[in-house]
Amino acid sequence: MPKKYETPMLDELEKGPFPSFVTEMKKAAAKSDMAADALGQLERCFKDNRTHWKHGGIVGVRGYGGGVIGRYSDLPEEFPDVAHFHTVRINSIAGLFYKSSFLKEMCDIWDKYGSGLTNFHGSTGDLVLLGTKTDTLESIFAEFSSRGWDLGGSGSAMRTPSCCVGPARCEWANIDTLDITYATTQEFQDEMHRPAFPYKFKFKTVGCAVDCNAAIARADCSIIGTWKGKIEINQDEVANYAKSGMNIQTEIVNLCPSKCMSYDGKTLSINDDDCVRCMHCISRMTKALKPTGEKGASILIGSKAPFVIGATLSWVIVPFMKMEPPYTEFFDLVRKMWEWWDEHGKNRERIGELIIRRGMREFLEYIGVDPMPQQVKEPRRDPFYFWKEEDLAK
Amino acid sequence: MEKEEIKQKIYDLVVKSTGKKKLKSSDIQKQISSDTGCSRDEVKDALKDLMDEGKLIYTYFGGSYVELPPNQ
C-alpha cells in the first residue's frame, strides 16, 4: 500500500479551471512510493517556505558528463523514497514528434526504474524523467540507448538543441529547422556529452521571426530563418481582409516596426529595402503576403536568463547565412565562437556575458566576421565598435 | 606523445589537484597541452578514454568538473 500524506496546501493547486500537476502527482503516488514521497516533501517545502531539494554532485552514466541531474532530499529520514530523486534528460527528437509505441515503451521503462513522473518537455526542450535512484541509472541508459535514444545535455556543456516544428507543419519556415537541429546534435556529440565549456551553451532554431521556440530569448546561439527577397503582395486578398473587418492601417501598417508599409484604403505597399523581416504583417495576413527569394537564417548570439547579469536577448552577428547541409560555414563559425569563449570565459560565464565584458569588437575580430549595421543592437547607445589606427589608414 | 602517456599525465594532474582545486575539462586541456606540446584535441581524446574506462568521472557543483571516482 503506497504511502499517503496530508497535503492541504497542494490541494489548493487543484482548484480552478486548469489541469493540475498535483492531481497527476497524486495519481502517480497511488502506485509509487517515490511519487508519494515527492508529493509529501513538496507539501513540506510549501509549509516551510523553503526548498528541501539539493542539487548536483556525482551522478551520471559511465563516459558521460551530462544527461543526469543529481537531486537529493535534505530530509531523507522523513522521506526515504526521495533520498535520491535524480532527473534524467532524454535527447528529444527535433520538433518533438514521437511514435505512440515509443511513448508506451518509455512509460514502461520509467514505471520500472523511476517514479513514473515525467515532464513533456522541460524548458530545456528535453524529455524529462523525474525521480530515480543512483543505482538504476546505467540500466535506464542501457534501456534507452538500445532503442536508439540518447541522453540530453546538462552541466557546462552544449545543451540538447531544440527547434520549432519548422517545415514539418509550417509553410512559413525559411529553413529546415528539424534538419539543422539533428545535424547540430550529431556534429557536436562530444560537446554535449563531455562538458568542457565555461558554462552552458544552447542552440535554438526557428523557421522565421515569429520565433515559436523563443530562440531570441532562450538560446546562446539563436538561428532564425529569414529571406532576402521582397514580400509578394496579393492585393485581392488584402481587399478580402479589409472586407472581413481587419483595420489594415491600425493592425498592420501602424505596427510595422520599420514603418516600411503604407495603405491608401485600396492598395498595400511595402518598401522592401526598409523591411526588417519581423513577420508581423505576414503572420497577420497569411493569405495576402508571402516572402520570396533566397532563404537562409540570421545567426544571433548571447541570450540568457538572469544570472551574473540580468536577462539578455540575442543579438545579430551574421544577418544572413545560407543554411544547407552539411552546414560547414555554420559549424566553423560555432567552433570559432567556442574557442574564444574557452580562452577568455570565467567559470559560469555565458558567452553573451563574455561579449559584454570584453567587447563585441574583440569577439567579431576573433570569429572573423566584419562589423555590419545589422549588428547594432541598440542605436544611440554606446557603440561597441571602436576604430583602430590601421582602420583609419585604410 | 603516445596516448597512454597523455592519459597518465591527465590522471596524475587530477590526483595532484584532488582536495585542492576542482579542475574543469578545459583546465586539463590547457595545462596538459602546454606541458607536453600535444594538441588540445589529443588531450580531449585521452580524457574521453579515461572517462570511458571509469578512471575519472564528471561531477557537477555549480559547474562541471573532472574528478576521481568516489572510491579512489
mmCIF file of N, CA and C in Angstrom, chain A residues 55-59 62-65 154-157 190-191 193-199 342-343 347-348, chain B residues 24-26 29-30 40 44 48 51-55 57-68 70:
data_model
loop_
_atom_site.group_PDB
_atom_site.id
_atom_site.type_symbol
_atom_site.label_atom_id
_atom_site.label_comp_id
_atom_site.label_asym_id
_atom_site.label_seq_id
_atom_site.Cartn_x
_atom_site.Cartn_y
_atom_site.Cartn_z
ATOM 1 N N HIS A 55 20.925 19.752 -5.016
ATOM 2 C CA HIS A 55 21.124 19.611 -6.458
ATOM 3 C C HIS A 55 22.599 19.410 -6.770
ATOM 4 N N GLY A 56 22.895 18.564 -7.759
ATOM 5 C CA GLY A 56 24.275 18.406 -8.220
ATOM 6 C C GLY A 56 24.937 17.154 -7.688
ATOM 7 N N GLY A 57 26.282 17.169 -7.629
ATOM 8 C CA GLY A 57 27.024 16.047 -7.068
ATOM 9 C C GLY A 57 27.578 15.099 -8.104
ATOM 10 N N ILE A 58 27.680 13.834 -7.683
ATOM 11 C CA ILE A 58 28.368 12.850 -8.514
ATOM 12 C C ILE A 58 27.356 11.822 -8.999
ATOM 13 N N VAL A 59 26.650 12.112 -10.051
ATOM 14 C CA VAL A 59 25.772 11.117 -10.643
ATOM 15 C C VAL A 59 25.903 11.187 -12.151
ATOM 16 N N ARG A 62 28.494 6.043 -17.143
ATOM 17 C CA ARG A 62 29.921 6.000 -17.484
ATOM 18 C C ARG A 62 30.216 6.683 -18.816
ATOM 19 N N GLY A 63 31.224 7.533 -18.802
ATOM 20 C CA GLY A 63 31.667 8.194 -20.025
ATOM 21 C C GLY A 63 30.956 9.505 -20.304
ATOM 22 N N TYR A 64 29.785 9.699 -19.702
ATOM 23 C CA TYR A 64 29.009 10.908 -19.961
ATOM 24 C C TYR A 64 29.156 11.893 -18.792
ATOM 25 N N GLY A 65 29.186 13.162 -19.139
ATOM 26 C CA GLY A 65 29.237 14.182 -18.097
ATOM 27 C C GLY A 65 27.924 14.904 -17.943
ATOM 28 N N SER A 154 23.543 18.452 -20.044
ATOM 29 C CA SER A 154 23.402 19.204 -18.795
ATOM 30 C C SER A 154 24.791 19.646 -18.361
ATOM 31 N N GLY A 155 24.853 20.489 -17.347
ATOM 32 C CA GLY A 155 26.151 20.973 -16.881
ATOM 33 C C GLY A 155 26.784 21.962 -17.849
ATOM 34 N N SER A 156 28.116 22.100 -17.740
ATOM 35 C CA SER A 156 28.834 23.101 -18.543
ATOM 36 C C SER A 156 29.099 22.550 -19.940
ATOM 37 N N ALA A 157 28.041 22.347 -20.665
ATOM 38 C CA ALA A 157 28.147 21.670 -21.959
ATOM 39 C C ALA A 157 27.138 22.250 -22.930
ATOM 40 N N ASP A 190 30.404 15.275 -28.765
ATOM 41 C CA ASP A 190 31.396 15.418 -27.687
ATOM 42 C C ASP A 190 31.069 16.611 -26.805
ATOM 43 N N GLU A 191 30.723 17.703 -27.446
ATOM 44 C CA GLU A 191 30.455 18.937 -26.707
ATOM 45 C C GLU A 191 29.197 18.813 -25.849
ATOM 46 N N HIS A 193 28.055 15.681 -24.542
ATOM 47 C CA HIS A 193 28.164 14.633 -23.521
ATOM 48 C C HIS A 193 29.396 14.765 -22.633
ATOM 49 N N ARG A 194 30.360 15.583 -23.048
ATOM 50 C CA ARG A 194 31.587 15.712 -22.257
ATOM 51 C C ARG A 194 31.824 17.195 -21.947
ATOM 52 N N PRO A 195 31.293 17.655 -20.841
ATOM 53 C CA PRO A 195 31.303 19.106 -20.554
ATOM 54 C C PRO A 195 32.711 19.687 -20.518
ATOM 55 N N ALA A 196 32.943 20.683 -21.365
ATOM 56 C CA ALA A 196 34.269 21.296 -21.409
ATOM 57 C C ALA A 196 34.180 22.808 -21.564
ATOM 58 N N PHE A 197 32.992 23.354 -21.408
ATOM 59 C CA PHE A 197 32.819 24.798 -21.589
ATOM 60 C C PHE A 197 32.876 25.517 -20.241
ATOM 61 N N PRO A 198 33.025 26.850 -20.271
ATOM 62 C CA PRO A 198 32.930 27.589 -19.012
ATOM 63 C C PRO A 198 31.549 27.466 -18.356
ATOM 64 N N TYR A 199 30.512 27.304 -19.182
ATOM 65 C CA TYR A 199 29.162 27.157 -18.655
ATOM 66 C C TYR A 199 28.288 26.589 -19.766
ATOM 67 N N ASP A 342 36.185 29.751 -24.675
ATOM 68 C CA ASP A 342 37.015 28.840 -23.895
ATOM 69 C C ASP A 342 38.291 29.536 -23.415
ATOM 70 N N GLU A 343 38.831 30.398 -24.279
ATOM 71 C CA GLU A 343 40.093 31.076 -23.956
ATOM 72 C C GLU A 343 39.888 32.131 -22.853
ATOM 73 N N ASN A 347 34.666 30.880 -15.073
ATOM 74 C CA ASN A 347 33.761 29.807 -14.682
ATOM 75 C C ASN A 347 32.335 30.358 -14.524
ATOM 76 N N ARG A 348 31.389 29.709 -15.134
ATOM 77 C CA ARG A 348 29.965 30.054 -15.093
ATOM 78 C C ARG A 348 29.646 31.389 -15.783
ATOM 79 N N LYS B 24 38.315 21.840 -14.319
ATOM 80 C CA LYS B 24 37.372 21.686 -15.415
ATOM 81 C C LYS B 24 38.098 20.993 -16.557
ATOM 82 N N SER B 25 37.343 20.424 -17.452
ATOM 83 C CA SER B 25 37.943 19.749 -18.607
ATOM 84 C C SER B 25 38.875 20.707 -19.367
ATOM 85 N N SER B 26 38.435 21.963 -19.502
ATOM 86 C CA SER B 26 39.266 22.911 -20.257
ATOM 87 C C SER B 26 40.557 23.252 -19.507
ATOM 88 N N GLN B 29 42.829 20.421 -20.394
ATOM 89 C CA GLN B 29 43.296 20.524 -21.788
ATOM 90 C C GLN B 29 44.389 21.578 -21.915
ATOM 91 N N LYS B 30 44.155 22.729 -21.285
ATOM 92 C CA LYS B 30 45.148 23.821 -21.392
ATOM 93 C C LYS B 30 46.464 23.402 -20.747
ATOM 94 N N ARG B 40 45.212 20.135 -28.157
ATOM 95 C CA ARG B 40 44.100 20.004 -27.215
ATOM 96 C C ARG B 40 43.160 18.879 -27.631
ATOM 97 N N LYS B 44 41.870 15.917 -25.306
ATOM 98 C CA LYS B 44 40.437 15.619 -25.199
ATOM 99 C C LYS B 44 40.174 14.140 -25.449
ATOM 100 N N LYS B 48 38.697 11.453 -22.843
ATOM 101 C CA LYS B 48 37.494 10.667 -23.167
ATOM 102 C C LYS B 48 37.730 9.197 -22.813
ATOM 103 N N MET B 51 37.512 8.623 -19.134
ATOM 104 C CA MET B 51 36.109 8.638 -18.693
ATOM 105 C C MET B 51 35.433 7.317 -19.048
ATOM 106 N N ASP B 52 35.649 6.855 -20.270
ATOM 107 C CA ASP B 52 35.010 5.611 -20.714
ATOM 108 C C ASP B 52 35.489 4.422 -19.881
ATOM 109 N N GLU B 53 36.746 4.487 -19.437
ATOM 110 C CA GLU B 53 37.294 3.404 -18.610
ATOM 111 C C GLU B 53 36.848 3.521 -17.151
ATOM 112 N N GLY B 54 36.263 4.640 -16.799
ATOM 113 C CA GLY B 54 35.795 4.832 -15.420
ATOM 114 C C GLY B 54 36.897 5.257 -14.467
ATOM 115 N N LYS B 55 38.065 5.623 -15.013
ATOM 116 C CA LYS B 55 39.161 6.046 -14.116
ATOM 117 C C LYS B 55 38.943 7.475 -13.613
ATOM 118 N N ILE B 57 35.774 10.711 -13.502
ATOM 119 C CA ILE B 57 34.334 10.959 -13.690
ATOM 120 C C ILE B 57 34.075 12.465 -13.788
ATOM 121 N N TYR B 58 32.926 12.781 -14.329
ATOM 122 C CA TYR B 58 32.467 14.171 -14.305
ATOM 123 C C TYR B 58 31.623 14.382 -13.052
ATOM 124 N N THR B 59 31.785 15.526 -12.429
ATOM 125 C CA THR B 59 30.918 15.894 -11.314
ATOM 126 C C THR B 59 30.308 17.267 -11.613
ATOM 127 N N TYR B 60 29.275 17.585 -10.875
ATOM 128 C CA TYR B 60 28.635 18.900 -11.070
ATOM 129 C C TYR B 60 28.450 19.592 -9.727
ATOM 130 N N PHE B 61 29.150 20.686 -9.566
ATOM 131 C CA PHE B 61 28.967 21.522 -8.365
ATOM 132 C C PHE B 61 28.867 22.977 -8.836
ATOM 133 N N GLY B 62 27.763 23.329 -9.417
ATOM 134 C CA GLY B 62 27.602 24.662 -9.988
ATOM 135 C C GLY B 62 28.305 24.806 -11.325
ATOM 136 N N GLY B 63 29.081 23.859 -11.716
ATOM 137 C CA GLY B 63 29.774 23.785 -12.992
ATOM 138 C C GLY B 63 30.254 22.351 -13.114
ATOM 139 N N SER B 64 30.687 21.949 -14.308
ATOM 140 C CA SER B 64 31.112 20.557 -14.496
ATOM 141 C C SER B 64 32.617 20.425 -14.295
ATOM 142 N N TYR B 65 33.014 19.433 -13.491
ATOM 143 C CA TYR B 65 34.427 19.226 -13.175
ATOM 144 C C TYR B 65 34.844 17.787 -13.469
ATOM 145 N N VAL B 66 36.153 17.588 -13.557
ATOM 146 C CA VAL B 66 36.707 16.245 -13.748
ATOM 147 C C VAL B 66 37.353 15.829 -12.432
ATOM 148 N N GLU B 67 36.926 14.671 -11.919
ATOM 149 C CA GLU B 67 37.448 14.236 -10.616
ATOM 150 C C GLU B 67 37.672 12.729 -10.604
ATOM 151 N N LEU B 68 38.289 12.269 -9.513
ATOM 152 C CA LEU B 68 38.457 10.832 -9.308
ATOM 153 C C LEU B 68 37.111 10.246 -8.875
ATOM 154 N N PRO B 70 34.501 8.297 -6.521
ATOM 155 C CA PRO B 70 34.449 8.448 -5.059
ATOM 156 C C PRO B 70 35.233 7.393 -4.284
#
